[in-house]
Tab-separated table of C-alpha atoms in Angstrom:
chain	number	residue	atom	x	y	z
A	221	UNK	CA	21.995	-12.927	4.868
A	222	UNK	CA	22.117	-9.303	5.548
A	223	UNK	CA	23.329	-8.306	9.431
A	224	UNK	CA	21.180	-6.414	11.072
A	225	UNK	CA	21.464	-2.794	12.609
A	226	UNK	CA	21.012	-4.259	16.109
A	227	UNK	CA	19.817	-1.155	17.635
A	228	UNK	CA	17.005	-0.699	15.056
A	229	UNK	CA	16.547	-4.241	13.494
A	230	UNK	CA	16.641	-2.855	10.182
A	231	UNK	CA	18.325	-5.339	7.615
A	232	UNK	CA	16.722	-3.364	4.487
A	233	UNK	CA	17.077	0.045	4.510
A	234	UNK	CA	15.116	2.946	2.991
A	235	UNK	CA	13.779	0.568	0.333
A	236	UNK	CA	11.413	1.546	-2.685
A	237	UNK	CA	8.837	-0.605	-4.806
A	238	UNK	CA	6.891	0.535	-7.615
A	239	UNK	CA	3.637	-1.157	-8.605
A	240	UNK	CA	0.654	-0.666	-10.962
A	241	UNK	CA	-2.919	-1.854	-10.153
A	242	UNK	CA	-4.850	-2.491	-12.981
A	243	UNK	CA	-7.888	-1.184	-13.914
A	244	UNK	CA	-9.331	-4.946	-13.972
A	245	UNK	CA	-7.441	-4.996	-10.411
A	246	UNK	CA	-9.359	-1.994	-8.875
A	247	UNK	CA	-13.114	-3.462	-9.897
A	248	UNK	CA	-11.899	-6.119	-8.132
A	249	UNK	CA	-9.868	-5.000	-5.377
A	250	UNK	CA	-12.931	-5.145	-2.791
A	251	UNK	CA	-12.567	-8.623	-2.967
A	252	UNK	CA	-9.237	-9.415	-4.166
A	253	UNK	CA	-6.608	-7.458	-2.149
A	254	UNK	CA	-3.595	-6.896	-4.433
A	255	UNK	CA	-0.016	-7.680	-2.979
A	256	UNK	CA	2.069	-4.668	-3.112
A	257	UNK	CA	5.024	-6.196	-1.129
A	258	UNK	CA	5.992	-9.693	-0.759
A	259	UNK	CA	6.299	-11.093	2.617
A	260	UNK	CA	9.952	-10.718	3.958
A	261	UNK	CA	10.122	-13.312	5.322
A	262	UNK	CA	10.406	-15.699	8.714
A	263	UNK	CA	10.742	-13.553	12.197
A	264	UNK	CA	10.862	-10.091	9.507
A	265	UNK	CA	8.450	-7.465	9.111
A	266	UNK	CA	7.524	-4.484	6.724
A	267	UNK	CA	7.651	-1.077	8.162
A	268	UNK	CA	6.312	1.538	5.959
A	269	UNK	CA	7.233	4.977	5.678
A	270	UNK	CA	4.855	6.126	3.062
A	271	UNK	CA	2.890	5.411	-0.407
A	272	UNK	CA	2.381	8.064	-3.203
A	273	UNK	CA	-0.418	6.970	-5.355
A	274	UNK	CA	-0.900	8.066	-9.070
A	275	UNK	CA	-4.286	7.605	-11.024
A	276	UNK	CA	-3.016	7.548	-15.148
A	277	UNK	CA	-6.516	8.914	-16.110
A	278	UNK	CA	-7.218	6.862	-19.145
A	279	UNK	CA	-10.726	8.490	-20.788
A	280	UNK	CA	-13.099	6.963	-17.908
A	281	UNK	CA	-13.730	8.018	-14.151
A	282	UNK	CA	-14.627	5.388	-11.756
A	283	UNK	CA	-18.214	5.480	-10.738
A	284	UNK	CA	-20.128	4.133	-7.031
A	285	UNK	CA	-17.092	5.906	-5.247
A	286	UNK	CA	-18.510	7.182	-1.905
A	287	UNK	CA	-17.088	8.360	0.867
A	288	UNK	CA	-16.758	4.985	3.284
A	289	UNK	CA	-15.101	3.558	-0.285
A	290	UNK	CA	-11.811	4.165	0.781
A	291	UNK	CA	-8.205	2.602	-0.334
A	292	UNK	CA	-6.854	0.717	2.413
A	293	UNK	CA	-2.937	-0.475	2.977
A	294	UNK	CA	-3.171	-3.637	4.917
A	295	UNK	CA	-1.085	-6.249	6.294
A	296	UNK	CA	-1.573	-9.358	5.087
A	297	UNK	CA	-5.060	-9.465	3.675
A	298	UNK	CA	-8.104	-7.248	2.846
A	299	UNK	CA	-8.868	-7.643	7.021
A	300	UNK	CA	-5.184	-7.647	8.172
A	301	UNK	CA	-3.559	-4.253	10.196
A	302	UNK	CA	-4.739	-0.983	8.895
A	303	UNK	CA	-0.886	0.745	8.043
A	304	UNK	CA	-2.709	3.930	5.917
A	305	UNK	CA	-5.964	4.946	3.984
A	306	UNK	CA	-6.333	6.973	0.674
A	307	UNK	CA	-9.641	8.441	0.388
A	308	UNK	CA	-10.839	7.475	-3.171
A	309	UNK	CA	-13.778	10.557	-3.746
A	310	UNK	CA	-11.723	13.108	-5.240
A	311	UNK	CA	-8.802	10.821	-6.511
A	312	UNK	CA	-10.744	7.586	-7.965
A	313	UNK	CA	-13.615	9.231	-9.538
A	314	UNK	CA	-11.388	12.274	-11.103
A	315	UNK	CA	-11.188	12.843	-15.284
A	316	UNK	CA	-7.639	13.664	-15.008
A	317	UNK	CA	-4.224	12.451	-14.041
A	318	UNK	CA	-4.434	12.683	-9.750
A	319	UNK	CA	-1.564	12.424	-6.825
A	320	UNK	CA	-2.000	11.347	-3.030
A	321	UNK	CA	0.221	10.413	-0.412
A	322	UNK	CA	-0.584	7.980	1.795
A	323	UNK	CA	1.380	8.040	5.485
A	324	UNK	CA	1.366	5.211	8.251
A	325	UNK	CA	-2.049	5.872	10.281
A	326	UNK	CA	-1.644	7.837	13.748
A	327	UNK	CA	-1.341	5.649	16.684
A	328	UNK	CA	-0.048	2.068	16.349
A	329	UNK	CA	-0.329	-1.384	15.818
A	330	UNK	CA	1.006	-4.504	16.693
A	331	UNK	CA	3.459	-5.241	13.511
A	332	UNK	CA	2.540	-8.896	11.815
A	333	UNK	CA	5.805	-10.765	10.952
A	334	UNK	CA	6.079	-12.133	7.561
A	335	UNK	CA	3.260	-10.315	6.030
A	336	UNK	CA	2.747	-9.035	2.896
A	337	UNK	CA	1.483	-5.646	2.399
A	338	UNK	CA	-1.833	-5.119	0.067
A	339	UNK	CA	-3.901	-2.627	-1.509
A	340	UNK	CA	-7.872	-3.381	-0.678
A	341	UNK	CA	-11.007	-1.148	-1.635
A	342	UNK	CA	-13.864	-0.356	1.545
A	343	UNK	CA	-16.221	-0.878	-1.374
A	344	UNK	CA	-17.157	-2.378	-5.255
A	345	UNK	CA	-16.455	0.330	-8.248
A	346	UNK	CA	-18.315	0.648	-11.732
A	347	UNK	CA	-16.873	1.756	-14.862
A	348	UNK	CA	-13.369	3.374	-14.947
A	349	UNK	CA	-10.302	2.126	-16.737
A	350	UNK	CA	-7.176	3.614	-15.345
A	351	UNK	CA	-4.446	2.181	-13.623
A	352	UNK	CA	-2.573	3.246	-10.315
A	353	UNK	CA	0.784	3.619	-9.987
A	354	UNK	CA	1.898	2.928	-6.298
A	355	UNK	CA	5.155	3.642	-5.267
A	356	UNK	CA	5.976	2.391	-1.851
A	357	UNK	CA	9.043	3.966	0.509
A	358	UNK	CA	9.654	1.452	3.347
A	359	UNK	CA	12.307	-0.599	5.401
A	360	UNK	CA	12.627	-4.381	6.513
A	361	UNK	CA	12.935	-4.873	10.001
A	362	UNK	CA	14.256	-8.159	11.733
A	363	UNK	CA	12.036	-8.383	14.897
A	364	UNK	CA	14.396	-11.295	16.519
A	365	UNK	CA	17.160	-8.938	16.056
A	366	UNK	CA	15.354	-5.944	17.702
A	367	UNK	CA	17.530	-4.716	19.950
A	368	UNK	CA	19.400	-7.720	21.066
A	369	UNK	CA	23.473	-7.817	21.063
């Protein structure tokens, strides 16, 4: 077990993940989220610092992007805590390699403990066949921890 920075919680540090959502994935992803991060487990929760997204343009665009079709980062499930949102017309629907950056939404949230962190689409998607690359930046905080001595 790893101790805890008691004034911050933190028990993983500046961590990094790199995932890939399938083209299959993404026609599905409005009703299959896709788990990006594991849950950390009991009492511990994910605190992200930000995502860079890249679409590997294969040789077709996605089509039926519009504008309330957006890429959400969620806790738990497709309806769990908003943490960011990618706006998918001008990335999604593009016919060549694209890069976005995805930071925590402004304001906050009440953090979920032991959830994992998904990917889930606003809306369906036609056509298209390239995957995402997602790399995540983010740190593992232990919320009984928080500030205790």
């Amino acid at each position: 077990k790893t101790a805890p920075d008691h004034a911050t919680g933190i028990v993983a540090a500046g961590r990094q993940s790199d995932v890939v959502i399938s083209s299959a994935e993404i026609h599905a992803l409005h009703t299959t989220p896709k788990t990006l991060i594991a849950a950390p487990g009991a009492g511990k929760t994910i605190v992200v610092d930000r995502a860079v997204f890249f679409l590997d343009y294969n040789s077709a665009a996605y089509a039926s992007v519009g504008a309330s079709d957006d890429l959400t980062l969620r806790y738990t499930d497709g309806s769990g805590a908003t943490v960011g949102t990618l706006e998918t017309t001008g990335f999604l629907d593009q016919t060549a390699d694209k890069y976005s950056l995805v930071v925590p939404a402004a304001g906050s949230f009440i953090l979920p403990t032991n959830a994992a962190l998904v990917a889930s689409l606003a809306g369906a998607v036609t056509t298209g066949n390239s995957p995402v690359a997602v790399r995540l930046f983010y740190n593992v905080v232990d919320l009984s921890t928080l500030l205790s001595s």
